[in-house]
Short mmCIF file of C-alpha atoms in Angstrom, two decimals:
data_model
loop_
_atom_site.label_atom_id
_atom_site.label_comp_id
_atom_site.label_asym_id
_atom_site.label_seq_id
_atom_site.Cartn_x
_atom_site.Cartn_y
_atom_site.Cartn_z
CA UNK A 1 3.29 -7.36 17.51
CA UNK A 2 2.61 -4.55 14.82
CA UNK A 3 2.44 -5.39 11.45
CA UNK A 4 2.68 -2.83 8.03
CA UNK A 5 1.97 -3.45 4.77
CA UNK A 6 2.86 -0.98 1.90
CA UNK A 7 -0.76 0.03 0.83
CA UNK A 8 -2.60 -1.88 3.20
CA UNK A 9 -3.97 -1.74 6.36
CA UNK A 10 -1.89 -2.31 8.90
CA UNK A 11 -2.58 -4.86 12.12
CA UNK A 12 -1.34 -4.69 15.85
CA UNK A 13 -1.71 -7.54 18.65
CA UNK A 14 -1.11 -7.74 22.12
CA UNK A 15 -2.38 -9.78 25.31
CA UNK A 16 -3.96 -7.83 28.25
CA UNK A 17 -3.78 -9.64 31.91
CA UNK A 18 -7.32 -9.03 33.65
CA UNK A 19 -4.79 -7.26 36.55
CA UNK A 20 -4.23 -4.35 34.22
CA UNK A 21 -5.65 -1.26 34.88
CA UNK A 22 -7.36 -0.77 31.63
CA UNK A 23 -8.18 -4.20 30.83
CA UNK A 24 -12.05 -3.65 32.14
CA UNK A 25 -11.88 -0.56 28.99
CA UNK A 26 -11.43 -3.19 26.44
CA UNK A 27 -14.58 -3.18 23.84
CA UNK A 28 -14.77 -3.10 20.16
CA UNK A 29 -14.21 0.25 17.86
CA UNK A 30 -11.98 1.64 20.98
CA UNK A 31 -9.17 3.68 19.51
CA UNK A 32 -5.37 2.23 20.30
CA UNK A 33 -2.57 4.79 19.48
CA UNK A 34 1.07 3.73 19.44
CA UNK A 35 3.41 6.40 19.97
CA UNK A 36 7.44 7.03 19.79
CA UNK A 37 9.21 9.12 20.98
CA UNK A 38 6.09 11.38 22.29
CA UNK A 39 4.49 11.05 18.40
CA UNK A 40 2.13 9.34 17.11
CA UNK A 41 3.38 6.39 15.11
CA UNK A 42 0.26 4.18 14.65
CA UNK A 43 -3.61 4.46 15.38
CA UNK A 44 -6.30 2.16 14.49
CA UNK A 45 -9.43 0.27 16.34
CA UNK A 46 -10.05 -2.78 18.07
CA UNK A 47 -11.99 -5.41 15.97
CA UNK A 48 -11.51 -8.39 17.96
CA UNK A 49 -11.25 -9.63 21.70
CA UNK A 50 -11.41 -13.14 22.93
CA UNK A 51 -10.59 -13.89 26.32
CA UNK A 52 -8.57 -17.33 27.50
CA UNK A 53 -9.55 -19.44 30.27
CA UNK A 54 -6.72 -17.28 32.62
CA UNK A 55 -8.92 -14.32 31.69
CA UNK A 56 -5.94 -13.11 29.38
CA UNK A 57 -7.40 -10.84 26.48
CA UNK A 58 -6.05 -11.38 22.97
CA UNK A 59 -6.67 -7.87 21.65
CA UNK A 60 -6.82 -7.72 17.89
CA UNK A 61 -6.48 -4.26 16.18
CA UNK A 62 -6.49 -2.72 12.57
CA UNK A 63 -5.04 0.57 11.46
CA UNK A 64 -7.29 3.71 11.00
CA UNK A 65 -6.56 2.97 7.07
CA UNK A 66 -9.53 0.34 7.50
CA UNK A 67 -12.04 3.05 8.20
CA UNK A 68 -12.60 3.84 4.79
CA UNK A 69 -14.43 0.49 3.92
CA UNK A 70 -16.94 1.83 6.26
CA UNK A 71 -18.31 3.81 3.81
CA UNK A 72 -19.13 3.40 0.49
CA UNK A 73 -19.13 5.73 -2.69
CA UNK A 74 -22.18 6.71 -4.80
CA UNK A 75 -21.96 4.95 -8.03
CA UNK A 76 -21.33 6.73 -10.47
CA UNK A 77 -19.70 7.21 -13.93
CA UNK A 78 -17.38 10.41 -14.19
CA UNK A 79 -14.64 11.69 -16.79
CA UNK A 80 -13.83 14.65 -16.46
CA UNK A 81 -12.56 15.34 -12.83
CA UNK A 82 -8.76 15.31 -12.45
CA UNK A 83 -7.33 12.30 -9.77
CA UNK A 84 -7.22 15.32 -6.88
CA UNK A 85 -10.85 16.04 -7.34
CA UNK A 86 -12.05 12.91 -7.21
CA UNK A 87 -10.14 11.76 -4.51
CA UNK A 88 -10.90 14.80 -2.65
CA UNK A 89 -14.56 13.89 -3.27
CA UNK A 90 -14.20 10.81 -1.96
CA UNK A 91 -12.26 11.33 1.04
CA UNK A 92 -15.23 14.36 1.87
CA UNK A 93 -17.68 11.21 1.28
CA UNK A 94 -16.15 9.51 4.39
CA UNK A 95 -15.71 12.52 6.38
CA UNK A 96 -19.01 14.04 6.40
CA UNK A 97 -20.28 10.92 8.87
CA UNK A 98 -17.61 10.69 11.23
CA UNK A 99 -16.38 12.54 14.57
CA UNK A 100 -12.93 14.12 14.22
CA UNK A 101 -10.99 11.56 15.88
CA UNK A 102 -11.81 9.47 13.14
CA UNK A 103 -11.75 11.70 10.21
CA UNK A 104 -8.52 12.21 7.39
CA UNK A 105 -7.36 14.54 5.77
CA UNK A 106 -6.33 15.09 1.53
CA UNK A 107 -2.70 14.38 1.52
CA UNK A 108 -0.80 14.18 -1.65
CA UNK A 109 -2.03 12.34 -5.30
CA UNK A 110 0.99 10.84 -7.47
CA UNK A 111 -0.35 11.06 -11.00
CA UNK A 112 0.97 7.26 -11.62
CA UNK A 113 -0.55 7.89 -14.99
CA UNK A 114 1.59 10.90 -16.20
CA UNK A 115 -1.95 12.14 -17.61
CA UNK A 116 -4.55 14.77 -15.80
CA UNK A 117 -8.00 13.03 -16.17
CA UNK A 118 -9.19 9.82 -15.83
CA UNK A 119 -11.84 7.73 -15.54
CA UNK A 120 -14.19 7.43 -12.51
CA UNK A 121 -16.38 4.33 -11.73
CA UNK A 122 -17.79 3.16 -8.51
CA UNK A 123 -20.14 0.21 -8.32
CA UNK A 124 -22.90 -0.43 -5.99
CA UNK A 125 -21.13 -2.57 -3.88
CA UNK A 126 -17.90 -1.05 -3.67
CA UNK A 127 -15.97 1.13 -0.31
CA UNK A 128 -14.57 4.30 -0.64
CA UNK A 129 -11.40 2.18 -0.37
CA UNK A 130 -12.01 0.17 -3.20
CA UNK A 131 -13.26 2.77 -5.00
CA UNK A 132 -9.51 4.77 -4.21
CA UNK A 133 -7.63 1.79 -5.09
CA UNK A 134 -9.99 0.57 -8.56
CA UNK A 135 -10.05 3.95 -10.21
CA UNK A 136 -6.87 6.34 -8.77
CA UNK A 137 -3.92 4.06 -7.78
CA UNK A 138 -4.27 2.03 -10.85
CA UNK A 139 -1.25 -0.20 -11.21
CA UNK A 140 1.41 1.84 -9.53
CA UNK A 141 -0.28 3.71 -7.24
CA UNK A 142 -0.40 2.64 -3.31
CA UNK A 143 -2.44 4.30 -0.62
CA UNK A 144 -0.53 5.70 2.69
CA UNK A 145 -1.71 7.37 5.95
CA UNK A 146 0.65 10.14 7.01
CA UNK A 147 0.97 11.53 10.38
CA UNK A 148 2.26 15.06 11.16
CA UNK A 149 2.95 15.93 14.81
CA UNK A 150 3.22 19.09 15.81
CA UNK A 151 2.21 21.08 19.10
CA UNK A 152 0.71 17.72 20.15
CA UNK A 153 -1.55 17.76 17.65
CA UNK A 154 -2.07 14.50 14.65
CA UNK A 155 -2.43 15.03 11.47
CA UNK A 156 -3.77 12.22 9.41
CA UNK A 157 -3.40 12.28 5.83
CA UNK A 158 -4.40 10.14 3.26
CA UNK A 159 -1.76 10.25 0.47
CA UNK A 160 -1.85 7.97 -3.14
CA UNK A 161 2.46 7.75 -3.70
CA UNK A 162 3.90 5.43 -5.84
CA UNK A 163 6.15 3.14 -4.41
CA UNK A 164 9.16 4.91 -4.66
CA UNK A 165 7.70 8.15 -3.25
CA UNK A 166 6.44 6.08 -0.36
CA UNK A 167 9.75 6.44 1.94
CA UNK A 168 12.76 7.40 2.18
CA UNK A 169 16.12 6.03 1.10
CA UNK A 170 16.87 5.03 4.80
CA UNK A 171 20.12 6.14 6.19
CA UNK A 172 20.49 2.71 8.33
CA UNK A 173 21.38 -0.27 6.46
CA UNK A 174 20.69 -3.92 7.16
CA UNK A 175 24.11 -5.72 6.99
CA UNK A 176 25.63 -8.82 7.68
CA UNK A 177 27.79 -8.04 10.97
CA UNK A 178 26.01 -4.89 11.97
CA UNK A 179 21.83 -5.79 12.61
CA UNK A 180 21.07 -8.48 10.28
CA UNK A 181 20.29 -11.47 12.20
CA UNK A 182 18.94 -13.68 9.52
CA UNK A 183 17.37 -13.45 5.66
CA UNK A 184 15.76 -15.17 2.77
CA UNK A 185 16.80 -14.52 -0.45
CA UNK A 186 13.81 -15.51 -3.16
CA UNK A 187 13.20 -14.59 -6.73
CA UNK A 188 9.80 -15.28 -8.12
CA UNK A 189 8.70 -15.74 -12.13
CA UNK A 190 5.23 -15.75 -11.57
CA UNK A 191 4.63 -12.13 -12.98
CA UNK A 192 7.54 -12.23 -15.99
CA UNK A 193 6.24 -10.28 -18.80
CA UNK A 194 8.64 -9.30 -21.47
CA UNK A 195 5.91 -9.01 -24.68
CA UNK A 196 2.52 -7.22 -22.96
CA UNK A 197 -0.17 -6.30 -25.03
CA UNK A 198 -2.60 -3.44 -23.11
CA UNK A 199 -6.60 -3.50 -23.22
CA UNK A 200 -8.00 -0.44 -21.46
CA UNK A 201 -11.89 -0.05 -21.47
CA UNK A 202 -14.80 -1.81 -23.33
CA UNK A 203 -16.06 -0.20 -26.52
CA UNK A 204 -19.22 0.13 -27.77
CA UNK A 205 -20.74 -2.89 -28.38
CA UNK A 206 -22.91 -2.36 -30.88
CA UNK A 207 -19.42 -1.65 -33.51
CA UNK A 208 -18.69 -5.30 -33.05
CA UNK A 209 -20.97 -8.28 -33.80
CA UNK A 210 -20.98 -10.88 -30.84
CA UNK A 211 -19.13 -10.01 -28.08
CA UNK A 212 -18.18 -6.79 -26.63
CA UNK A 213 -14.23 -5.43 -27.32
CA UNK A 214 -11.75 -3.44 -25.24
CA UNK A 215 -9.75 -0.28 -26.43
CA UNK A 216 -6.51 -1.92 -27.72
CA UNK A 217 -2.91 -0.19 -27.31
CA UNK A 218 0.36 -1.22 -28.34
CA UNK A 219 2.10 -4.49 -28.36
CA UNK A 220 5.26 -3.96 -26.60
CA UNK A 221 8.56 -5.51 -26.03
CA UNK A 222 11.20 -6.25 -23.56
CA UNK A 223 14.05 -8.00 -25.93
CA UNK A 224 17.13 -8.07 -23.31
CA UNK A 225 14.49 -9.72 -21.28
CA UNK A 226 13.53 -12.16 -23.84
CA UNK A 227 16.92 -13.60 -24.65
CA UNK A 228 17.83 -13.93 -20.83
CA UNK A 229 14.65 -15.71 -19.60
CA UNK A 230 12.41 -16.43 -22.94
CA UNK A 231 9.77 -14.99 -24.40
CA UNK A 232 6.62 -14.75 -21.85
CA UNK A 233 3.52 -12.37 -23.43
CA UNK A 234 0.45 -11.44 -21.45
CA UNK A 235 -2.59 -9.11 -22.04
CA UNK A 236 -3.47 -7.20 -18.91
CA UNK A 237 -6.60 -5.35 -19.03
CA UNK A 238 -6.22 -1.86 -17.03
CA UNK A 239 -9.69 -0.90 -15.92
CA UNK A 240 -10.96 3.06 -16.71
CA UNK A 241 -8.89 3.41 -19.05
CA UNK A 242 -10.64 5.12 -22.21
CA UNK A 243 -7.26 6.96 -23.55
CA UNK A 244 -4.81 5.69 -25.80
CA UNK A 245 -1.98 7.73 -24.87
CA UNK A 246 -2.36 6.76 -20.90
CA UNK A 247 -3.53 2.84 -22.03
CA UNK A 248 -0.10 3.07 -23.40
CA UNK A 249 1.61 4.82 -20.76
CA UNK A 250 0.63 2.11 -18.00
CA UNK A 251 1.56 -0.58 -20.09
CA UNK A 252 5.09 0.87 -20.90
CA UNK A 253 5.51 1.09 -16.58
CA UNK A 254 3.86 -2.21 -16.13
CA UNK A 255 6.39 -3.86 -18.62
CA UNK A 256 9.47 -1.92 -16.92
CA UNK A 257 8.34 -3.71 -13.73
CA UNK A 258 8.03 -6.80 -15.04
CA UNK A 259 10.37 -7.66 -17.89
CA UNK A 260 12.68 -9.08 -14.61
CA UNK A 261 11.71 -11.37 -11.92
CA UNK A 262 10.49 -10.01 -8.85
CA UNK A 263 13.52 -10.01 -6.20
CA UNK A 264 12.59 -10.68 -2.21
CA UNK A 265 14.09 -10.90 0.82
CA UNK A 266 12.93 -11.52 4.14
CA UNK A 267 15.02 -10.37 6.97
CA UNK A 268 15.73 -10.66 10.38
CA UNK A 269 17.34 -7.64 11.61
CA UNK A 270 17.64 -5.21 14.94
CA UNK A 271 16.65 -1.53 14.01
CA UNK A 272 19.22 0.41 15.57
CA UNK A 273 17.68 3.71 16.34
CA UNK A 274 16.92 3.44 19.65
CA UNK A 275 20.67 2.12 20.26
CA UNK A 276 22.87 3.73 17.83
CA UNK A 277 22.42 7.19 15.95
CA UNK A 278 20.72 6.72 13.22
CA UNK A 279 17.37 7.16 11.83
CA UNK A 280 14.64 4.31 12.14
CA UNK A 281 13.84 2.54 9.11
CA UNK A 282 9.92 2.46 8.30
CA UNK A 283 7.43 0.55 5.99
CA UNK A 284 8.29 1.93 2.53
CA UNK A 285 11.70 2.97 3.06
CA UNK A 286 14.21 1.83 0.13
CA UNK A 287 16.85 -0.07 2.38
CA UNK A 288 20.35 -1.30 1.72
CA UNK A 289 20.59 -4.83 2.73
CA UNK A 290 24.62 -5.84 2.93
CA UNK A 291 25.88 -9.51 3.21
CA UNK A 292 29.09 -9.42 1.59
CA UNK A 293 30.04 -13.27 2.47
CA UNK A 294 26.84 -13.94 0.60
CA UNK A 295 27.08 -12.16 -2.38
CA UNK A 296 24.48 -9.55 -1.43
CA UNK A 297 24.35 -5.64 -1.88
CA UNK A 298 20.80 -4.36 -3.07
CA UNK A 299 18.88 -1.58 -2.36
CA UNK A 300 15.05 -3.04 -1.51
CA UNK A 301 11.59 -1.45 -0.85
CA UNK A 302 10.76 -2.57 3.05
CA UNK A 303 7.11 -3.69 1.94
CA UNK A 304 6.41 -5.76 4.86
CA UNK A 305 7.33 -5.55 8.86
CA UNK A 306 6.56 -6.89 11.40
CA UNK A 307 7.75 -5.11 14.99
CA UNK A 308 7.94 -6.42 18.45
CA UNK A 309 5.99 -3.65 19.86
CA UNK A 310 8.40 -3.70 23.10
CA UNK A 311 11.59 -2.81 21.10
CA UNK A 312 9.87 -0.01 18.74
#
């Protein structure tokens, strides 16, 4: 079973009789690849192998996204570098101690801010990962490995997207009659916001007597939200953020993603591609899902699936 997650690293298990030809290659860090259609669709590494009393190996593998909490960044404090040079820094960082096979390359960086500089700082403790995530995706950005095939050779890039550059708008829809087998509809509260007030990063201390305060932006408001569902206010503090214009910028996106309960589904469905033609759907992807006799037609981010590895 192979399992994505948008912006996280994804996991594949399988069993291994002791029969099989390989199964005496099984050890910890080897490389798996998962190709279709003669590309490369998934690589990562075992991390985990425990063996049944039949001698069956449950192989446990995570994607080659993981790699980069091998290593982690110099701390340090910088302002002036643009999101592309400091996550082109970073991604060197990892490269310059690895073999090829296991090295990325600079993809694309969505400026989820709307503004050119920002803020970099990396602890003692934290990955190059965390590091990626803390101080370029902020709270729209999502990390993506993408593969490019060509000639037989991989590409691996590592891209920062926002969600809706993630995908595609896939072509294949998930409807009631056609591939959906089953689904869960769910909407959840927890995160309604519809009054938000920003804090970006602590100010000098010494201005204020007793306790340390944050840069403060606007107090903003969702008002068709408020008269539907009631008035819910938060403060959300958005780390490295020293700017006023971009403290208010992230807070204006954060409230437009928010100000309306967070709509899931879970579905059971057969991707056609393999059967019917039509392209495959992928993690990401913004998918139709159809079930007229239930009052359903919605276009939804696939941010979770899970694959029988068999049928990919």
């Amino acid at each position: 079973e192979l399992t994505e997650d948008v912006g996280q690293a994804g996991e594949f298990s399988f069993k291994v009789p002791p029969a099989n030809a390989l199964y005496a290659e099984l050890s910890q860090g080897k490389i798996v690849t998962i190709y279709r259609d003669n590309k490369e669709f998934w690589r990562g590494s075992i991390r985990d192998i425990s063996i049944d009393f039949a001698k069956i190996a449950d192989v446990y593998c995570i994607e080659d996204l993981a790699w980069l909490s091998d290593e982690f960044m110099t701390p340090a404090s910088i302002q002036n570098d643009t999101y592309v040079q400091r996550f082109q820094a970073a991604i060197d960082a990892y490269n310059l101690n690895r073999p090829t096979e296991r090295q990325f390359l600079t993809g694309v960086v969505t400026n989820v801010s709307g503004y050119s500089l920002c803020n970099w700082t990396t602890e003692y403790d934290q990955s190059i990962l965390e590091s990626i995530r803390n101080c370029i995706c902020k709270d729209d950005g999502y990390i993506r490995v993408r593969r490019v095939t060509s000639g037989g050779t991989t590409l691996r890039y590592i891209d920062v997207v926002r969600l809706q550059d993630y995908g595609v708008q896939a072509s294949q829809p998930i409807e009631y009659g056609y591939n959906l087998l089953d689904y869960v509809k769910e909407s959840d509260y927890g995160n309604l916001t519809n009054v938000l007030t920003p804090y970006g990063d602590e100010l000098d201390s010494e201005i204020y007597d007793g306790y340390n305060q944050r840069l403060q932006g606007t107090t903003i408001t969702e008002d068709n939200s408020i008269t539907v569902y009631g008035r819910c206010a938060k403060a959300v503090i958005f780390d490295g953020v020293s700017d006023i214009d971009e403290l208010n910028a992230l807070a204006q996106a954060y409230l437009t993603r928010y100000s309306q309960p967070q709509l899931t589904m879970e579905v059971k469905a057969v991707d056609l591609a393999g059967i019917d033609n039509v392209n495959a759907i992928n993690i990401g992807d913004s998918v139709r899902i159809i079930a007229l006799p239930f009052a359903v037609d919605q276009w939804l981010y696939l941010t979770e699936i899970k694959r029988d590895i068999q049928n990919i």
